[in-house]
GROMACS .gro file of C-alpha atoms in nm:
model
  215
    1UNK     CA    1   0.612  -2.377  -0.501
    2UNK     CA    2   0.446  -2.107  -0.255
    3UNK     CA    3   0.673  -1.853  -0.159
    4UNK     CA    4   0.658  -1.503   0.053
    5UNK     CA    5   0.871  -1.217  -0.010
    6UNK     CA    6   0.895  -0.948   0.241
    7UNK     CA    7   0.965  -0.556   0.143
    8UNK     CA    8   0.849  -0.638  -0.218
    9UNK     CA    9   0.725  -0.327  -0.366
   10UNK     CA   10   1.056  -0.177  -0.510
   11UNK     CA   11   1.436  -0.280  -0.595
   12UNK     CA   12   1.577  -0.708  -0.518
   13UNK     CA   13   1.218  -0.727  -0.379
   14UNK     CA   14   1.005  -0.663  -0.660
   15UNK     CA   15   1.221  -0.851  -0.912
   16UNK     CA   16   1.228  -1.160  -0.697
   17UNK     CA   17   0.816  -1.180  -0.688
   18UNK     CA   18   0.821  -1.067  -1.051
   19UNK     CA   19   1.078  -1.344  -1.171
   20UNK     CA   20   0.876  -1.574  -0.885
   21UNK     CA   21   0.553  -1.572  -1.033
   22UNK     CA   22   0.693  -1.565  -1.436
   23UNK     CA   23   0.812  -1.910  -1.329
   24UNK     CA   24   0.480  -2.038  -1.205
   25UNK     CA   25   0.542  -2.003  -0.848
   26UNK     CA   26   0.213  -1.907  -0.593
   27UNK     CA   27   0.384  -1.561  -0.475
   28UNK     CA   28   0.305  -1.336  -0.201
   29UNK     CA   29   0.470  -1.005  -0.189
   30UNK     CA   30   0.435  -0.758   0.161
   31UNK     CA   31   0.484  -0.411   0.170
   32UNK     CA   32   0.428  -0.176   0.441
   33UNK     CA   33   0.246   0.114   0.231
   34UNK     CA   34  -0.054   0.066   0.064
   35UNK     CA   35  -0.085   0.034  -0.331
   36UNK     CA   36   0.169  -0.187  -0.429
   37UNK     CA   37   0.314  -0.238  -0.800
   38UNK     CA   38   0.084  -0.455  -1.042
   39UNK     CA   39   0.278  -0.816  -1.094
   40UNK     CA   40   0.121  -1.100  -1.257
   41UNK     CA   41   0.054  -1.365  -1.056
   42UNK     CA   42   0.153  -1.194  -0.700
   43UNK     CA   43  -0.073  -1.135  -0.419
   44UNK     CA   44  -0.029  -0.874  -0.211
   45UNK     CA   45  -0.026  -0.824   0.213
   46UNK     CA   46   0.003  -0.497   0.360
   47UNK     CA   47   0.257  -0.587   0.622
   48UNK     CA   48   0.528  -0.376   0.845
   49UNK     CA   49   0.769  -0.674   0.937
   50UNK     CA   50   0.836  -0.496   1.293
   51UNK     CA   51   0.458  -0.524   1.400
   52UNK     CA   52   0.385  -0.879   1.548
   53UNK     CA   53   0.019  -0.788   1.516
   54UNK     CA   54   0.007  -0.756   1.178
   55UNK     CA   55   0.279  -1.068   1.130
   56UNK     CA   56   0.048  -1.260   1.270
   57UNK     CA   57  -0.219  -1.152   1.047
   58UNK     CA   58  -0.032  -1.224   0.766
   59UNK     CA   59  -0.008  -1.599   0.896
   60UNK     CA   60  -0.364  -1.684   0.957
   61UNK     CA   61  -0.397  -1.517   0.551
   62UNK     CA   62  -0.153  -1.759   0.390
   63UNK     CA   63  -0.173  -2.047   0.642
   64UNK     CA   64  -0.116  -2.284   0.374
   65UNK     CA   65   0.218  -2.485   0.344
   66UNK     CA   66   0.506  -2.264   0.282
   67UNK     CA   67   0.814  -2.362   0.029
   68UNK     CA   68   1.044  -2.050   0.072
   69UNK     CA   69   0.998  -1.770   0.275
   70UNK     CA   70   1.215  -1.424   0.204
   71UNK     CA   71   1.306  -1.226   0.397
   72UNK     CA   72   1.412  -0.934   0.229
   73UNK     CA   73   1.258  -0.627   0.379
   74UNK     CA   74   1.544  -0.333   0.497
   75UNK     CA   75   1.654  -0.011   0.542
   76UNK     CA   76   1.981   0.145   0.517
   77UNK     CA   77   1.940   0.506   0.739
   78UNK     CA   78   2.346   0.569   0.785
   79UNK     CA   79   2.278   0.845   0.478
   80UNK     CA   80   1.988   1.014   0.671
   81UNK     CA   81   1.987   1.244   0.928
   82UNK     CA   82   1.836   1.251   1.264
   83UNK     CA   83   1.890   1.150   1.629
   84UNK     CA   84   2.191   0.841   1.594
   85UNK     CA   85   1.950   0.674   1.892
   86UNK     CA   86   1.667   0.664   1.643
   87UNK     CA   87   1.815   0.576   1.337
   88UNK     CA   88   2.021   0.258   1.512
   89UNK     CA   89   1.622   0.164   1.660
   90UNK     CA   90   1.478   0.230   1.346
   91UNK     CA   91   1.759   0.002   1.190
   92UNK     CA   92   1.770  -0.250   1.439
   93UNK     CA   93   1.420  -0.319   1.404
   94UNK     CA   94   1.338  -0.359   1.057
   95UNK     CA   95   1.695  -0.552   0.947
   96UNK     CA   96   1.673  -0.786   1.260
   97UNK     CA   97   1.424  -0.837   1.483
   98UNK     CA   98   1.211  -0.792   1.157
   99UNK     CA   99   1.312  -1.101   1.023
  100UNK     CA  100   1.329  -1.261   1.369
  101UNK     CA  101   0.920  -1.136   1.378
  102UNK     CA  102   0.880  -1.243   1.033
  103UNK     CA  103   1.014  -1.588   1.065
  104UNK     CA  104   0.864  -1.706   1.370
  105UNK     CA  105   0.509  -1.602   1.234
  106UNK     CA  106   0.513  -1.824   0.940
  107UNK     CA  107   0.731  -2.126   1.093
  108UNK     CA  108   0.374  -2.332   1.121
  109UNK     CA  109   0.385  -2.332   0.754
  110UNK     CA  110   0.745  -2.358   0.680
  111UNK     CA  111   0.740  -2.650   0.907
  112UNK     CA  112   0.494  -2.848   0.723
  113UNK     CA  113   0.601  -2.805   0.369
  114UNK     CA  114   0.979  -2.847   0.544
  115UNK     CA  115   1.018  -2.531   0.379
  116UNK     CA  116   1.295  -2.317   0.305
  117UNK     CA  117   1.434  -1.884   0.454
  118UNK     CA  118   1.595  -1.699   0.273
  119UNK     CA  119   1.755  -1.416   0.467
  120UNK     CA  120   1.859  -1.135   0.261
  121UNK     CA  121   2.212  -0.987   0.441
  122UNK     CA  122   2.481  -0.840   0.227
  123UNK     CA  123   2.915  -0.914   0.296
  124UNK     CA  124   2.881  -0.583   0.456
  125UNK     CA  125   2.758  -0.797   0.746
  126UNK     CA  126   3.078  -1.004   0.737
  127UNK     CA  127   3.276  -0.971   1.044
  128UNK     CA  128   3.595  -1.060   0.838
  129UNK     CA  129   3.552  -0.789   0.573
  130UNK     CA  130   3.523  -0.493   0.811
  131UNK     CA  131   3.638  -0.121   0.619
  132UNK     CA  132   3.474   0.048   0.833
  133UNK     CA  133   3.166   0.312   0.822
  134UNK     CA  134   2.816   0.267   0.798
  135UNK     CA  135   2.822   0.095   1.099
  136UNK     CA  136   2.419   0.093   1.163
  137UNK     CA  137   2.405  -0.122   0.824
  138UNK     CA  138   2.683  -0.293   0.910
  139UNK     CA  139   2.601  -0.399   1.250
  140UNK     CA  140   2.238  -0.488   1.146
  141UNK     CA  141   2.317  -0.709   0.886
  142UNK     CA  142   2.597  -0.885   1.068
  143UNK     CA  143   2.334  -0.950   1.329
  144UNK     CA  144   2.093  -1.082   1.065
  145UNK     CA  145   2.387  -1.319   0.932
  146UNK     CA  146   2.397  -1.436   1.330
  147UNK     CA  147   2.093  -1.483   1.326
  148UNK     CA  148   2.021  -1.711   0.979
  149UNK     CA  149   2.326  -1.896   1.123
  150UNK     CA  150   2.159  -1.986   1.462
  151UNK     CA  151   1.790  -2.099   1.310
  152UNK     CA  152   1.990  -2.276   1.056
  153UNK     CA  153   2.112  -2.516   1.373
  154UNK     CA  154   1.719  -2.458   1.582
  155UNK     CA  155   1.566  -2.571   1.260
  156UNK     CA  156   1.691  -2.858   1.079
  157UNK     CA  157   1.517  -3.050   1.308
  158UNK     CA  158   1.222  -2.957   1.158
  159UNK     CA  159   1.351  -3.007   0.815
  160UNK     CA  160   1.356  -2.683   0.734
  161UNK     CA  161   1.745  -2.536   0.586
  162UNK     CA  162   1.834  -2.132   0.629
  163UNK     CA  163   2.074  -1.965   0.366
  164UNK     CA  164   2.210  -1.596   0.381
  165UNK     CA  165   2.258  -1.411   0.102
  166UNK     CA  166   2.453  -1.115  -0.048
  167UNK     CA  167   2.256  -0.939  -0.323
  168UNK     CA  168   2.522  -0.758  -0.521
  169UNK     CA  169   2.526  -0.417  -0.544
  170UNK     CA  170   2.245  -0.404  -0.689
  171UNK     CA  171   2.143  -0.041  -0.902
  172UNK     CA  172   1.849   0.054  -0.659
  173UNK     CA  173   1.698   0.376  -0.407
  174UNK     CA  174   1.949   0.154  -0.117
  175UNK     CA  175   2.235   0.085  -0.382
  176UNK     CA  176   2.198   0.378  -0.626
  177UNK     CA  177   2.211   0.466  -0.980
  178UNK     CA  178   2.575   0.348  -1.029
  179UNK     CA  179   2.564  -0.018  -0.877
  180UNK     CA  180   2.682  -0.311  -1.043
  181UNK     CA  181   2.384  -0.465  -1.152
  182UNK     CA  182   2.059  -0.465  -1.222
  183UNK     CA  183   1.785  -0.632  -0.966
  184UNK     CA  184   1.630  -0.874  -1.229
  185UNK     CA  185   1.993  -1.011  -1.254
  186UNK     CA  186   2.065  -1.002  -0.860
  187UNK     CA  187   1.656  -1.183  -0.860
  188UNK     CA  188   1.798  -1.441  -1.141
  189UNK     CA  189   2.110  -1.550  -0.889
  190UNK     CA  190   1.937  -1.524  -0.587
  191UNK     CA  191   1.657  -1.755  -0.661
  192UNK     CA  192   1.914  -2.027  -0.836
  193UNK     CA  193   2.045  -2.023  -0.454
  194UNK     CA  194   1.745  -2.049  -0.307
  195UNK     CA  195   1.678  -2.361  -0.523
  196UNK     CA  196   2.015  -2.520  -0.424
  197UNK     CA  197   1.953  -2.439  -0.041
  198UNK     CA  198   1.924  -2.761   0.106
  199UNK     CA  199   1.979  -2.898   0.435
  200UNK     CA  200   2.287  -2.973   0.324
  201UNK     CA  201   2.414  -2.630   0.300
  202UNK     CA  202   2.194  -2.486   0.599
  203UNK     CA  203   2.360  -2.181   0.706
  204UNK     CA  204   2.563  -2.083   0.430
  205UNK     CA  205   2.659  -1.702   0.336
  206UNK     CA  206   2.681  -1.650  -0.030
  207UNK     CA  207   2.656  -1.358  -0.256
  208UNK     CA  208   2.385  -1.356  -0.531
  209UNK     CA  209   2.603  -1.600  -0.772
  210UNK     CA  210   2.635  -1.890  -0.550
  211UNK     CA  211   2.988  -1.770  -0.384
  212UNK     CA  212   3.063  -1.831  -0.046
  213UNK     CA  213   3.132  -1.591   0.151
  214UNK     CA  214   3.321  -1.534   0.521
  215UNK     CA  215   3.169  -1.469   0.810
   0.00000   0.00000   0.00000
């Protein structure tokens, strides 16, 4: 299988290309700095998900048929400080129209291997669970879950299925120190979705052990 997995260098990223390419899998990783981790078996693109330019670099690279693409690249800038008009761009840009960007550059290759996306959300996207605060994370990944749901419906004309996933809380820079779990167990869940994701279940929202999840 030939797979792509965006925002790769660190946290659920790394441990999906790492547990990727243990299994025999032809993995490319992006990141959007320069020197990336050493992982057996990954090749590496130097790729900022919100630059169409580069996107489309990427695409003429790994032109070949494409299996799964993930789309996992995010931020999470509720914590930081700054102008609120910046940090909901900055947010905006990277959780959504990222992955919008992302997926419409390598459709030609999803489409002929009738491939698989794999949009990496979280249930703090869900409409129906809804605490309250961090509403730039919030809002962006309820958009992204929006979004997976709508190609789901474009796409499976082309034969290609969408799923939406939940990670965890996963023990990372975005979900700290004292998260649930580790990422090689959130990577070990996550992919066992991916390889149910069928047609089938196109546009389904589940967390990293197979669970649905509202919308």
């Amino acid at each position: 299988m030939r797979a792509i997995v965006t925002g790769a260098n660190r946290g659920i990223g790394l441990a999906l290309v790492t547990a990727l390419a243990a299994r025999g899998d032809r993995v490319t990783g992006t990141a959007r700095g320069p020197n990336p981790p050493r992982v057996p078996g990954v090749t590496w693109r130097q790729v900022d998900v919100t630059d169409p330019t580069g996107l489309a670099a990427l695409a003429a690279k790994d032109s070949a048929p494409l299996d799964l693409l993930v789309c996992n690249a995010g931020v999470l800038l509720d914590r930081t400080t700054g102008p609120l008009a910046d940090r909901w761009a900055a947010t905006l840009a990277v959780n959504v129209t990222g992955v919008a960007l992302t997926v419409e550059a390598m459709l030609p290759a999803l489409r002929t291997a009738k491939g698989k996306i794999a949009i990496i959300s979280s249930k703090m996207g869900s409409s129906t669970l809804a605490p309250g605060g961090h509403y730039l994370y919030r809002a962006s990944k309820a958009a992204a879950l929006n979004l997976g749901r709508n190609l789901a419906a474009d796409l499976a004309r082309d034969g290609i299925s969408v799923g939406v996933y939940h990670p965890g809380w996963v023990q990372t820079d975005m979900g700290s120190a004292g998260a649930d779990i580790a990422p090689p167990e959130s990577a070990t869940g996550l992919i066992a979705c991916f390889d149910a994701l069928s047609l089938a279940t196109s546009g389904c929202f589940q967390n990293w052990e197979g669970e649905a999840l509202p919308f």
